Amino acid sequence: MNVYEAVQSRRAVRGFSDEPVPGDVLQRVLSAAAWAPSGSNLQPWRIYVVTGAPLARLKKVAVERVSAGDPWDEREFEMYPAALKAPYGARRSTFGRERYSSLGITRDDWEARQRAAIGNWDCFGAPAALFCYIDRDLGRPQWADLGMYLQTVMLLLRAEGLHSCPQMAWSQVRETVAEAVLPPEDLILFCGMSIGYEDPDVTFIRTGRAPLAETVTFIGD
């Protein structure tokens, strides 16, 4: 698989098989991902990989907690601005509509939407999960470095025939994650990432992208 194929086939998969992910594959991917760029080579990511019984326990506790309606943990960063201006609000609305439509869930079926959302904390059935932390003393440029690192991980996973789903939703139950991975107190959980082999029986709609002219301006001859 070349780089273009990896980029174009990468997507947030929300349905995984229970086939285990070999440990040596995860080691190989994360060893290579360490070469992702970061300003002044700070390498601000702190990664915890959870599989097997520890992940099963974490999923169980998180799903039970969310299903019971427990309040979210205190926010340590804002996922989205309170009011998304155009065109971002429209893009988010389109994504939500396509996501739930693919599951046969109508806009006004709030209970079904909640059940679908709970799949986040079961890692959509994935047998491996990655949790990405950053030191709370670092700034926006270092948070951008996390994005470059995580994209590198996801493309390398595609090269191994694996899929992934990055999930900021895990930050909403960060204290539950902390009980499982025991991070130092100076770290903030940015996101989790479900990792595994795609379940071919789970239907999906591939979300579109804005036309190139809407996001890119070419200047020059």
XYZ file of N, CA, C and O in Angstrom, residues 57-194:
552
model
N -11.836 -4.338 30.969
C -12.305 -3.709 32.207
C -12.602 -2.235 31.983
O -13.616 -1.712 32.469
N -11.718 -1.547 31.256
C -11.914 -0.125 31.001
C -13.196 0.101 30.209
O -13.997 0.991 30.544
N -13.416 -0.690 29.173
C -14.643 -0.571 28.377
C -15.873 -0.765 29.263
O -16.841 -0.001 29.190
N -15.846 -1.809 30.090
C -16.994 -2.126 30.930
C -17.333 -0.968 31.862
O -18.496 -0.552 31.970
N -16.321 -0.434 32.519
C -16.550 0.655 33.464
C -17.050 1.896 32.731
O -18.001 2.564 33.172
N -16.424 2.222 31.595
C -16.809 3.420 30.855
C -18.235 3.311 30.318
O -19.026 4.256 30.432
N -18.578 2.167 29.734
C -19.923 1.980 29.188
C -20.964 2.038 30.297
O -22.015 2.675 30.151
N -20.695 1.385 31.422
C -21.633 1.415 32.538
C -21.818 2.836 33.053
O -22.934 3.258 33.375
N -20.734 3.559 33.118
C -20.790 4.931 33.616
C -21.636 5.815 32.698
O -22.514 6.547 33.161
N -21.384 5.731 31.397
C -22.127 6.567 30.452
C -23.591 6.130 30.382
O -24.503 6.965 30.338
N -23.820 4.822 30.399
C -25.193 4.313 30.328
C -26.011 4.770 31.532
O -27.227 4.979 31.430
N -25.356 4.912 32.686
C -26.042 5.335 33.904
C -26.322 6.832 33.928
O -26.991 7.335 34.836
N -25.793 7.549 32.935
C -26.026 8.991 32.882
C -25.145 9.796 33.812
O -25.486 10.939 34.154
N -24.013 9.225 34.225
C -23.100 9.983 35.084
C -22.626 11.237 34.358
O -22.426 11.221 33.135
N -22.412 12.321 35.077
C -21.944 13.556 34.422
C -20.534 13.387 33.873
O -19.738 12.588 34.376
N -20.241 14.142 32.809
C -18.897 14.112 32.241
C -17.898 14.675 33.240
O -18.236 15.485 34.102
N -16.659 14.254 33.106
C -15.599 14.826 33.921
C -15.372 16.287 33.524
O -15.662 16.684 32.394
N -14.842 17.055 34.453
C -14.580 18.465 34.183
C -13.684 18.603 32.956
O -12.656 17.930 32.837
N -14.087 19.485 32.038
C -13.356 19.644 30.796
C -11.973 20.233 31.044
O -11.810 21.161 31.838
N -10.962 19.690 30.359
C -9.620 20.253 30.411
C -9.261 20.958 29.108
O -8.238 21.640 29.033
N -10.083 20.765 28.088
C -9.946 21.541 26.862
C -11.302 21.535 26.167
O -12.140 20.674 26.428
N -11.507 22.507 25.303
C -12.778 22.646 24.603
C -12.708 21.870 23.293
O -11.872 22.155 22.439
N -13.611 20.892 23.116
C -13.603 20.098 21.890
C -13.954 20.929 20.671
O -13.313 20.840 19.632
N -15.025 21.701 20.792
C -15.483 22.564 19.700
C -15.930 23.895 20.300
O -16.427 23.927 21.430
N -15.790 24.979 19.546
C -16.347 26.252 20.027
C -17.851 26.120 20.259
O -18.524 25.321 19.585
N -18.366 26.888 21.202
C -19.791 26.804 21.516
C -20.655 27.106 20.295
O -21.707 26.498 20.093
N -20.205 28.040 19.467
C -20.938 28.370 18.236
C -19.983 28.204 17.064
O -19.002 28.948 16.938
N -20.259 27.214 16.221
C -19.415 26.971 15.058
C -19.924 27.817 13.881
O -21.031 27.603 13.395
N -19.119 28.762 13.429
C -19.525 29.598 12.302
C -19.408 28.812 10.999
O -18.808 27.725 10.952
N -19.981 29.371 9.946
C -19.907 28.757 8.623
C -18.455 28.766 8.127
O -17.706 29.708 8.405
N -18.012 27.723 7.439
C -18.793 26.548 7.010
C -18.722 25.382 7.979
O -19.226 24.306 7.706
N -18.102 25.598 9.166
C -17.801 24.476 10.050
C -19.044 23.863 10.673
O -19.159 22.640 10.789
N -19.994 24.714 11.065
C -21.223 24.192 11.649
C -21.979 23.318 10.669
O -22.492 22.257 11.035
N -22.028 23.754 9.409
C -22.737 22.974 8.399
C -22.054 21.633 8.150
O -22.714 20.600 7.978
N -20.724 21.641 8.143
C -19.991 20.384 7.941
C -20.246 19.411 9.096
O -20.430 18.214 8.877
N -20.277 19.939 10.307
C -20.535 19.072 11.448
C -21.949 18.503 11.400
O -22.166 17.318 11.688
N -22.905 19.338 11.029
C -24.292 18.875 10.928
C -24.443 17.804 9.854
O -25.145 16.807 10.046
N -23.763 17.997 8.731
C -23.816 17.007 7.650
C -23.233 15.683 8.111
O -23.789 14.614 7.830
N -22.129 15.756 8.829
C -21.526 14.527 9.345
C -22.495 13.782 10.256
O -22.694 12.573 10.128
N -23.107 14.498 11.191
C -24.041 13.861 12.118
C -25.217 13.234 11.396
O -25.630 12.107 11.705
N -25.742 13.961 10.427
C -26.877 13.444 9.662
C -26.497 12.173 8.899
O -27.237 11.183 8.905
N -25.336 12.181 8.253
C -24.891 11.004 7.496
C -24.573 9.837 8.421
O -24.895 8.687 8.114
N -23.956 10.142 9.547
C -23.580 9.098 10.505
C -24.814 8.340 10.994
O -24.867 7.117 10.948
N -25.819 9.062 11.478
C -26.987 8.402 12.043
C -27.903 7.846 10.959
O -28.575 6.830 11.169
N -27.907 8.459 9.805
C -28.695 7.927 8.699
C -28.189 6.554 8.291
O -28.972 5.652 7.974
N -26.856 6.359 8.316
C -26.289 5.059 7.941
C -26.700 3.964 8.917
O -26.682 2.778 8.573
N -27.087 4.360 10.128
C -27.528 3.403 11.153
C -29.049 3.281 11.187
O -29.588 2.548 12.016
N -29.718 4.008 10.314
C -31.182 3.978 10.285
C -31.810 4.719 11.449
O -32.939 4.415 11.849
N -31.097 5.697 11.991
C -31.585 6.448 13.150
C -32.057 7.822 12.699
O -31.304 8.568 12.055
N -33.279 8.168 13.041
C -33.823 9.467 12.665
C -33.333 10.553 13.619
O -32.893 10.275 14.744
N -33.455 11.793 13.163
C -32.955 12.940 13.935
C -33.629 13.060 15.289
O -32.994 13.440 16.279
N -34.913 12.702 15.375
C -35.647 12.893 16.627
C -35.625 11.678 17.548
O -36.216 11.691 18.627
N -34.919 10.616 17.137
C -34.831 9.408 17.977
C -33.623 9.541 18.898
O -32.568 8.955 18.660
N -33.807 10.320 19.955
C -32.688 10.643 20.844
C -32.134 9.405 21.545
O -30.926 9.270 21.715
N -32.993 8.497 21.958
C -32.514 7.301 22.661
C -31.630 6.450 21.756
O -30.592 5.936 22.198
N -32.017 6.288 20.507
C -31.204 5.504 19.567
C -29.866 6.198 19.309
O -28.823 5.536 19.193
N -29.891 7.508 19.238
C -28.651 8.257 19.031
C -27.711 8.077 20.225
O -26.495 7.933 20.060
N -28.278 8.051 21.417
C -27.476 7.842 22.615
C -26.874 6.444 22.638
O -25.708 6.258 22.992
N -27.663 5.440 22.248
C -27.151 4.067 22.214
C -25.991 3.950 21.223
O -25.003 3.268 21.494
N -26.140 4.618 20.085
C -25.066 4.579 19.086
C -23.815 5.269 19.616
O -22.692 4.794 19.411
N -24.004 6.381 20.319
C -22.863 7.127 20.847
C -22.105 6.325 21.894
O -20.876 6.433 21.998
N -22.814 5.503 22.657
C -22.169 4.704 23.700
C -21.136 3.747 23.110
O -20.180 3.348 23.785
N -21.296 3.415 21.817
C -20.299 2.568 21.169
C -18.894 3.120 21.256
O -17.910 2.377 21.193
N -18.764 4.451 21.409
C -17.437 5.058 21.565
C -16.667 4.425 22.711
O -15.470 4.149 22.601
N -17.358 4.212 23.828
C -16.673 3.758 25.036
C -16.549 2.239 25.099
O -15.986 1.716 26.052
N -17.032 1.560 24.052
C -16.723 0.144 23.857
C -15.683 -0.008 22.757
O -15.411 -1.103 22.291
N -15.093 1.123 22.340
C -14.126 1.149 21.236
C -14.701 0.535 19.965
O -13.967 -0.016 19.144
N -16.032 0.598 19.831
C -16.717 0.018 18.670
C -16.303 -1.435 18.444
O -16.247 -1.911 17.323
N -16.008 -2.124 19.561
C -15.644 -3.531 19.488
C -14.178 -3.797 19.231
O -13.757 -4.966 19.173
N -13.362 -2.767 19.082
C -11.939 -2.956 18.773
C -11.205 -3.628 19.936
O -11.500 -3.357 21.102
N -10.214 -4.477 19.627
C -9.476 -5.182 20.674
C -8.249 -4.433 21.186
O -7.519 -4.944 22.036
N -7.995 -3.240 20.648
C -6.839 -2.458 21.098
C -7.222 -0.983 21.122
O -8.026 -0.526 20.305
N -6.640 -0.276 22.056
C -6.906 1.163 22.152
C -5.625 1.893 22.523
O -4.778 1.369 23.258
N -5.503 3.076 21.986
C -4.369 3.961 22.269
C -4.925 5.217 22.926
O -5.962 5.740 22.497
N -4.243 5.706 23.950
C -4.652 6.939 24.614
C -3.496 7.930 24.538
O -2.373 7.613 24.934
N -3.810 9.111 24.008
C -2.788 10.117 23.738
C -2.891 11.258 24.744
O -3.920 11.936 24.826
N -1.824 11.466 25.470
C -1.742 12.528 26.477
C -0.706 13.573 26.064
O 0.180 13.305 25.247
N -0.820 14.754 26.679
C 0.154 15.815 26.483
C 0.370 16.533 27.808
O -0.544 16.617 28.638
N 1.576 17.037 28.004
C 1.887 17.786 29.221
C 1.054 19.058 29.258
O 0.984 19.801 28.274
N 0.424 19.328 30.382
C -0.482 20.476 30.488
C 0.252 21.810 30.394
O -0.386 22.848 30.200
N 1.575 21.821 30.517
C 2.320 23.070 30.415
C 2.632 23.462 28.970
O 3.129 24.562 28.721
N 2.353 22.587 28.014
C 2.680 22.872 26.620
C 1.558 23.656 25.946
O 0.432 23.732 26.445
N 1.868 24.243 24.784
C 0.941 25.162 24.138
C 0.334 24.640 22.855
O 0.505 23.473 22.480
N -0.378 25.531 22.151
C -1.103 25.142 20.949
C -0.222 24.508 19.878
O -0.630 23.532 19.235
N 0.992 25.027 19.639
C 1.823 24.370 18.622
C 2.115 22.907 18.957
O 2.168 22.059 18.061
N 2.275 22.605 20.239
C 2.537 21.216 20.613
C 1.290 20.355 20.477
O 1.376 19.165 20.150
N 0.112 20.949 20.689
C -1.126 20.209 20.443
C -1.245 19.891 18.950
O -1.722 18.816 18.561
N -0.794 20.818 18.107
C -0.794 20.545 16.666
C 0.143 19.381 16.345
O -0.148 18.555 15.465
N 1.253 19.293 17.072
C 2.172 18.170 16.876
C 1.477 16.833 17.138
O 1.775 15.821 16.481
N 0.557 16.816 18.121
C -0.188 15.581 18.392
C -0.955 15.129 17.156
O -1.019 13.937 16.856
N -1.544 16.093 16.445
C -2.291 15.748 15.243
C -1.416 15.101 14.196
O -1.814 14.114 13.556
N -0.216 15.650 14.011
C 0.701 15.059 13.026
C 1.120 13.658 13.452
O 1.221 12.737 12.631
N 1.351 13.486 14.748
C 1.732 12.156 15.245
C 0.600 11.151 15.048
O 0.812 10.039 14.536
N -0.611 11.529 15.425
C -1.737 10.602 15.346
C -2.063 10.242 13.896
O -2.397 9.091 13.598
N -1.963 11.203 12.986
C -2.174 10.895 11.576
C -1.116 9.907 11.086
O -1.410 8.974 10.327
N 0.116 10.081 11.522
C 1.177 9.152 11.152
C 0.838 7.746 11.640
O 0.982 6.763 10.902
N 0.383 7.637 12.876
C -0.012 6.335 13.422
C -1.118 5.709 12.570
O -1.052 4.535 12.194
N -2.131 6.494 12.239
C -3.272 5.953 11.502
C -2.881 5.490 10.097
O -3.378 4.462 9.603
N -1.975 6.205 9.448
C -1.537 5.785 8.117
C -0.686 4.528 8.195
O -0.784 3.634 7.341
N 0.149 4.426 9.208
C 0.950 3.210 9.385
C 0.054 2.007 9.700
O 0.325 0.887 9.248
N -1.004 2.227 10.453
C -1.957 1.147 10.715
C -2.590 0.654 9.416
O -2.775 -0.546 9.209
N -2.907 1.590 8.505
C -3.462 1.171 7.215
C -2.458 0.323 6.444
O -2.827 -0.651 5.789
N -1.187 0.695 6.526
C -0.155 -0.087 5.838
C -0.083 -1.510 6.368
O 0.354 -2.428 5.658
N -0.536 -1.711 7.606
C -0.547 -3.036 8.223
C -1.889 -3.746 8.029
O -2.113 -4.818 8.588
N -2.805 -3.123 7.261
C -4.117 -3.722 7.046
C -5.098 -3.479 8.171
O -6.166 -4.098 8.219
N -4.763 -2.559 9.067
C -5.600 -2.247 10.219
C -6.362 -0.939 9.997
O -6.015 -0.138 9.134
N -7.395 -0.737 10.800
C -8.156 0.507 10.781
C -8.148 1.118 12.182
O -7.698 0.484 13.156
N -8.659 2.329 12.268
C -8.647 3.047 13.543
C -9.817 4.012 13.598
O -10.482 4.275 12.600
N -10.032 4.545 14.793
C -11.032 5.603 14.977
C -10.538 6.512 16.099
O -10.536 6.114 17.277
N -10.068 7.727 15.769
C -9.655 8.659 16.824
C -10.892 9.204 17.520
O -11.888 9.526 16.881
N -10.820 9.323 18.855
C -12.021 9.662 19.627
C -11.704 10.633 20.760
O -11.169 10.241 21.796
N -12.066 11.899 20.574
C -11.958 12.848 21.680
C -12.972 12.521 22.768
O -12.845 13.002 23.899
N -13.971 11.701 22.433
C -15.012 11.347 23.409
C -14.421 10.766 24.690
O -15.005 10.916 25.774
N -13.271 10.119 24.576
C -12.671 9.530 25.785
C -12.271 10.599 26.798
O -12.198 10.328 28.001
N -12.020 11.823 26.331
C -11.655 12.874 27.284
C -12.809 13.221 28.208
O -12.607 13.799 29.282
N -14.035 12.862 27.805
C -15.193 13.142 28.640
C -15.264 12.224 29.858
O -15.961 12.523 30.829
N -14.555 11.097 29.794
C -14.474 10.184 30.942
C -13.000 9.978 31.302
O -12.556 8.879 31.598
N -12.251 11.075 31.291
C -10.805 11.011 31.479
C -10.407 10.387 32.813
O -9.356 9.740 32.911
N -11.230 10.580 33.845
C -10.880 10.022 35.147
C -10.961 8.497 35.129
O -10.164 7.812 35.788
N -11.901 7.965 34.366
C -12.007 6.512 34.226
C -10.796 5.969 33.483
O -10.244 4.914 33.853
N -10.358 6.673 32.454
C -9.163 6.256 31.719
C -7.945 6.316 32.634
O -7.099 5.408 32.641
N -7.861 7.378 33.422
C -6.714 7.546 34.318
C -6.620 6.406 35.326
O -5.518 5.974 35.695
N -7.748 5.884 35.770
C -7.732 4.762 36.702
C -7.125 3.521 36.063
O -6.551 2.672 36.756
N -7.221 3.433 34.733
C -6.701 2.266 34.027
C -5.230 2.411 33.643
O -4.473 1.437 33.698
N -4.818 3.625 33.257
C -3.452 3.777 32.740
C -2.510 4.487 33.702
O -1.296 4.508 33.491
N -3.059 5.119 34.744
C -2.276 5.767 35.793
C -1.251 6.772 35.255
O -0.052 6.669 35.514
N -1.709 7.790 34.525
C -0.773 8.787 34.000
C -0.326 9.744 35.094
O -1.040 9.950 36.078
N 0.842 10.364 34.936
C 1.243 11.410 35.889
C 0.234 12.553 35.872
O -0.435 12.803 34.862
N 0.118 13.266 36.976
C -0.884 14.324 37.094
C -0.619 15.504 36.171
O -1.526 16.307 35.925
N 0.605 15.615 35.638
C 0.898 16.760 34.778
C 0.492 16.516 33.322
O 0.800 17.329 32.448
N -0.215 15.418 33.069
C -0.638 15.118 31.706
C -2.142 15.338 31.522
O -2.931 15.118 32.442
N -2.529 15.764 30.304
C -3.925 15.921 29.910
C -4.238 14.869 28.851
O -3.458 14.676 27.910
N -5.375 14.199 28.992
C -5.805 13.253 27.966
C -6.415 14.019 26.794
O -7.408 14.736 26.965
N -5.812 13.894 25.624
C -6.364 14.528 24.427
C -7.420 13.635 23.778
O -8.552 14.058 23.554
N -7.078 12.386 23.512
C -8.044 11.516 22.849
C -7.662 10.058 23.032
O -6.564 9.734 23.471
N -8.608 9.200 22.710
C -8.333 7.786 22.578
C -8.354 7.439 21.102
O -8.709 8.259 20.257
N -7.951 6.216 20.779
C -8.016 5.743 19.404
C -8.278 4.237 19.423
O -7.500 3.473 19.990
N -9.392 3.836 18.828
C -9.703 2.420 18.702
C -8.923 1.852 17.524
O -8.835 2.484 16.466
